[in-house]
CHARMM-style PDB file with segment names, atoms N, HN, CA, C and O in Angstrom:
ATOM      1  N   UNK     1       0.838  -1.197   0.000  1.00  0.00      PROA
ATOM      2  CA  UNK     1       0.000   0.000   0.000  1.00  0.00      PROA
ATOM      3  C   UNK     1       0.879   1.256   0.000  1.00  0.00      PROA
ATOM      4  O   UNK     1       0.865   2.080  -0.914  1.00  0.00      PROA
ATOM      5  N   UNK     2       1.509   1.323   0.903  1.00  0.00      PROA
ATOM      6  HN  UNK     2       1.520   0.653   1.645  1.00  0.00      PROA
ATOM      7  CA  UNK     2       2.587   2.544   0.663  1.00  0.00      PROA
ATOM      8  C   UNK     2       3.241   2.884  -0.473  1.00  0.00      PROA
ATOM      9  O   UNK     2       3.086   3.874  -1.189  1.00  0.00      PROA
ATOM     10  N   UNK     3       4.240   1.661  -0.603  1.00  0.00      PROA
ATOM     11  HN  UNK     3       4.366   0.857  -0.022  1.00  0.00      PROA
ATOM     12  CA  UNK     3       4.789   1.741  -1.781  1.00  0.00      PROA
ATOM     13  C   UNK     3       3.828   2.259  -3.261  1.00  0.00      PROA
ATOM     14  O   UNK     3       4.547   2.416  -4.248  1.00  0.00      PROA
ATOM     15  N   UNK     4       2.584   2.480  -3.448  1.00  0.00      PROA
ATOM     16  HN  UNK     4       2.000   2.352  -2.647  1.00  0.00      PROA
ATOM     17  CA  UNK     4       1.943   2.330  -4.177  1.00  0.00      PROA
ATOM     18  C   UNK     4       1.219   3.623  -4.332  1.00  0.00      PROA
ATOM     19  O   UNK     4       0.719   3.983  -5.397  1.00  0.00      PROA
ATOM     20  N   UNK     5       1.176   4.468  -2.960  1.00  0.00      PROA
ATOM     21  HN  UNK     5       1.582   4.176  -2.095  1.00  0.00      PROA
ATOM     22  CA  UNK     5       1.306   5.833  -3.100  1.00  0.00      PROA
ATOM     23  C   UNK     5       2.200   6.738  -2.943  1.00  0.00      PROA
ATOM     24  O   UNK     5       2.064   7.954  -2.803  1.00  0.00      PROA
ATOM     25  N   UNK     6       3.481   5.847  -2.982  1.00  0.00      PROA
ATOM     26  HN  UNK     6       3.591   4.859  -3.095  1.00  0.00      PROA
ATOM     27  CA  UNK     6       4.689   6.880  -3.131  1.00  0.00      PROA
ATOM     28  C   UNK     6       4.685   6.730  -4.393  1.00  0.00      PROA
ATOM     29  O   UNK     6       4.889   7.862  -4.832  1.00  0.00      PROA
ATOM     30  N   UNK     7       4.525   5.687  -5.653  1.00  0.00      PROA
ATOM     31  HN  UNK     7       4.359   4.768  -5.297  1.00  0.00      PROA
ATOM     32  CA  UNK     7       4.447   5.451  -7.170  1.00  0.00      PROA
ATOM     33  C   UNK     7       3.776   6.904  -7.574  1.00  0.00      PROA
ATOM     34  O   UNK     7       4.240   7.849  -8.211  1.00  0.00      PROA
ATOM     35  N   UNK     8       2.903   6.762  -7.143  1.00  0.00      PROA
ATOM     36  HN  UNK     8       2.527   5.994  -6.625  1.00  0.00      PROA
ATOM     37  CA  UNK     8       1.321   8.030  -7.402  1.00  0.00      PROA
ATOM     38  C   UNK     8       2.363   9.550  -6.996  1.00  0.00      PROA
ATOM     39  O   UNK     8       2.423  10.440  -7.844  1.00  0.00      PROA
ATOM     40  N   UNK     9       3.098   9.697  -5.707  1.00  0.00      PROA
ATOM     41  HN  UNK     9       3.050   8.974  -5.017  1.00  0.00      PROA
ATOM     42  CA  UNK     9       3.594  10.974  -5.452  1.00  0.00      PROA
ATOM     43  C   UNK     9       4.349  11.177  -6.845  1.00  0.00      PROA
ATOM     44  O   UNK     9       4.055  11.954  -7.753  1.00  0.00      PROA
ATOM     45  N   UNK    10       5.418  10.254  -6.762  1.00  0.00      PROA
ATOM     46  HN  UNK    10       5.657   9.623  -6.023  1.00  0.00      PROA
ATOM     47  CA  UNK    10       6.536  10.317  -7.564  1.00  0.00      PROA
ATOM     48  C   UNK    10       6.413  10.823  -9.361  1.00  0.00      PROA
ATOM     49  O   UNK    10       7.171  11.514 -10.041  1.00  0.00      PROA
ATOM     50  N   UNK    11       4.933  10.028  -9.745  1.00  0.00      PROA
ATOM     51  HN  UNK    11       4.318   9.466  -9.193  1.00  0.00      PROA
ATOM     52  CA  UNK    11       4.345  10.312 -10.933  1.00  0.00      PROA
ATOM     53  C   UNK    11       4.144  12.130 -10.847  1.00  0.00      PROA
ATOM     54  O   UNK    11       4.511  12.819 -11.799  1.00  0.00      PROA
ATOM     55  N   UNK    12       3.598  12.680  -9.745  1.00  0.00      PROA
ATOM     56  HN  UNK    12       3.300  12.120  -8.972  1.00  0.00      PROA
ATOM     57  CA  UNK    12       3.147  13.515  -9.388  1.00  0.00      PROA
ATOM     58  C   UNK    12       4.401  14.576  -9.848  1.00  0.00      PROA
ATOM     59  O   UNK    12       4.419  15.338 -10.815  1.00  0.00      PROA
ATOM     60  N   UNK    13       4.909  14.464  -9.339  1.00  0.00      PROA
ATOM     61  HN  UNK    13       4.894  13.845  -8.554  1.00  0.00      PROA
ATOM     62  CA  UNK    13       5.941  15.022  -8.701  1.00  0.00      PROA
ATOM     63  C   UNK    13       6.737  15.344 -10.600  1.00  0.00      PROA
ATOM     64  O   UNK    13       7.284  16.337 -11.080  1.00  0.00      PROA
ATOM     65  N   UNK    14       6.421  13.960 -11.184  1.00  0.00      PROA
ATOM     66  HN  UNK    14       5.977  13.153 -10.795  1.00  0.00      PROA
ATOM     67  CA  UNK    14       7.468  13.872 -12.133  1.00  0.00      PROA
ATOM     68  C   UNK    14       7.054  14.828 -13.191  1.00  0.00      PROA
ATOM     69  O   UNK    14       7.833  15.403 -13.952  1.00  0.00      PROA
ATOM     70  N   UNK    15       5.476  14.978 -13.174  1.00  0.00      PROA
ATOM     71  HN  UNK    15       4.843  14.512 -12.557  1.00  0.00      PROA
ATOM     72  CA  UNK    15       4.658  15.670 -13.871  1.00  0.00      PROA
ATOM     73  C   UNK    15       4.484  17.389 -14.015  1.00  0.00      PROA
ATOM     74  O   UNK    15       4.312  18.108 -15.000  1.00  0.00      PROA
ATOM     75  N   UNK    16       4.637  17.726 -12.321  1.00  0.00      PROA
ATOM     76  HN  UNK    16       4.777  17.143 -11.521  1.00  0.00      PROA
ATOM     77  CA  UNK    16       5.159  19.067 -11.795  1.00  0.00      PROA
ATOM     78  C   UNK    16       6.616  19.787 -12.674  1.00  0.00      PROA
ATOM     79  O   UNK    16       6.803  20.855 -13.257  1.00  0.00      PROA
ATOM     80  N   UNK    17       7.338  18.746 -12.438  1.00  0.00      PROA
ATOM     81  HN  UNK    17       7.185  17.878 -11.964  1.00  0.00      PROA
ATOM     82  CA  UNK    17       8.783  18.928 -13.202  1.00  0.00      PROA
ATOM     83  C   UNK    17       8.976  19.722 -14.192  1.00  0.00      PROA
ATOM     84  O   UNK    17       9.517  20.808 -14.397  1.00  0.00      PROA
ATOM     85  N   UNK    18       7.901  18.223 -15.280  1.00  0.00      PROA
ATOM     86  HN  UNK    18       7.462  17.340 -15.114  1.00  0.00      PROA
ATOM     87  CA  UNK    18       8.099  18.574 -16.673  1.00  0.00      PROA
ATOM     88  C   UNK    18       7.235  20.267 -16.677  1.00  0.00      PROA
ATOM     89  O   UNK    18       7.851  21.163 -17.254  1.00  0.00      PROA
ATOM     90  N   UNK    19       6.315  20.505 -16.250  1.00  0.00      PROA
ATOM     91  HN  UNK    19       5.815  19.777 -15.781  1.00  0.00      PROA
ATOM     92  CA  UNK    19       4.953  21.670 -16.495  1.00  0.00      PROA
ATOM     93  C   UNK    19       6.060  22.930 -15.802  1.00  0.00      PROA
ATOM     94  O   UNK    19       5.777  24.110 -16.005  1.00  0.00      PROA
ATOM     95  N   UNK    20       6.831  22.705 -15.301  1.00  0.00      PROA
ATOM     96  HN  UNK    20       7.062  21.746 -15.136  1.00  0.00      PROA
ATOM     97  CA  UNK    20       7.788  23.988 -14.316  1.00  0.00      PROA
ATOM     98  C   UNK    20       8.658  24.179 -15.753  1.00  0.00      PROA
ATOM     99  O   UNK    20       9.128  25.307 -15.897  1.00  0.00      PROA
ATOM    100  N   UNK    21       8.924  23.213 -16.828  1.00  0.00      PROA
ATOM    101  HN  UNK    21       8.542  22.296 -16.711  1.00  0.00      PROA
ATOM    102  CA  UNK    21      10.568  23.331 -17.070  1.00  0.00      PROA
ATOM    103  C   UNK    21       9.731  23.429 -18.798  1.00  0.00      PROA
ATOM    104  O   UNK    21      10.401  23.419 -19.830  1.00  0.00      PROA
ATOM    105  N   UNK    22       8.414  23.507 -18.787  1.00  0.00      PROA
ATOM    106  HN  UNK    22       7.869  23.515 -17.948  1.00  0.00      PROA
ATOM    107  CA  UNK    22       7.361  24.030 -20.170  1.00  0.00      PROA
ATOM    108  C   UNK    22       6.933  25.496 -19.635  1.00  0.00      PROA
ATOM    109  O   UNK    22       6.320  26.276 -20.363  1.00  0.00      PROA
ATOM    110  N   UNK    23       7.275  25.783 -18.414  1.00  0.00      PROA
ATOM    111  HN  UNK    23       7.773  25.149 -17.823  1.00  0.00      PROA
ATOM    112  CA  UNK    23       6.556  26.878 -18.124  1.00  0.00      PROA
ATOM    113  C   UNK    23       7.855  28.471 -18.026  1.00  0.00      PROA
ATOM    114  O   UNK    23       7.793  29.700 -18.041  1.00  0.00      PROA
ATOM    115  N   UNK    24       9.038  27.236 -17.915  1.00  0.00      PROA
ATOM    116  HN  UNK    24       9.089  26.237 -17.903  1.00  0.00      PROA
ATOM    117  CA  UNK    24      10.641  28.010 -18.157  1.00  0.00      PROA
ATOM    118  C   UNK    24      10.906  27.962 -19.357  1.00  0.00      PROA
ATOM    119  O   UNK    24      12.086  28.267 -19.528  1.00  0.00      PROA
ATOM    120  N   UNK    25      10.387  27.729 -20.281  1.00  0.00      PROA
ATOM    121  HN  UNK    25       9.428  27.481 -20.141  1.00  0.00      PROA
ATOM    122  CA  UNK    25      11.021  27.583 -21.794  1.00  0.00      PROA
ATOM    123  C   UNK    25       9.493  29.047 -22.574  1.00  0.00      PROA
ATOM    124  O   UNK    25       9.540  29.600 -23.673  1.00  0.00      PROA
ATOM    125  N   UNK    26       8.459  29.211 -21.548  1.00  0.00      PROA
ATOM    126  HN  UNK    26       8.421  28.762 -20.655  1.00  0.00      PROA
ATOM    127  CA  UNK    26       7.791  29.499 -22.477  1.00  0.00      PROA
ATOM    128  C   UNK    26       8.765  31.144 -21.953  1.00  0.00      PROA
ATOM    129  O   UNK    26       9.238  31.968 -22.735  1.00  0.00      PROA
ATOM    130  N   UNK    27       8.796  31.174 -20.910  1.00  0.00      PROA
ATOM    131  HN  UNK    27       8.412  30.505 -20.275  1.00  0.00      PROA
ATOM    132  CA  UNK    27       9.628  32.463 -20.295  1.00  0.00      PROA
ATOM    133  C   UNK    27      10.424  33.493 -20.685  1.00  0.00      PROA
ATOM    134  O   UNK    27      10.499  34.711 -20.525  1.00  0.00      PROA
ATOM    135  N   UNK    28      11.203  32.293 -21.456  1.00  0.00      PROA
ATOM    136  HN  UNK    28      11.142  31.303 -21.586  1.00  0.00      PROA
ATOM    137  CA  UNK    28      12.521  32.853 -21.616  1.00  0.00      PROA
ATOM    138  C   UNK    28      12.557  32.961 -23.563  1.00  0.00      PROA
ATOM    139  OT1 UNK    28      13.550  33.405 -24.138  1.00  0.00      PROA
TER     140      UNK     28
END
């Protein structure tokens, strides 16, 4: 069970990333 919502953070997380580093390209 844990392991299975750290999967879910991590997706999360990985998703944040990419949308920060689309949101630095539109920026600059």
């Amino acid at each position: 069970m844990g392991s299975n919502d750290e999967q879910s953070d991590i997706d999360r997380l990985y998703e944040f990333g990419e949308r920060l580093n689309e949101a630095k390209d539109k920026s600059t």
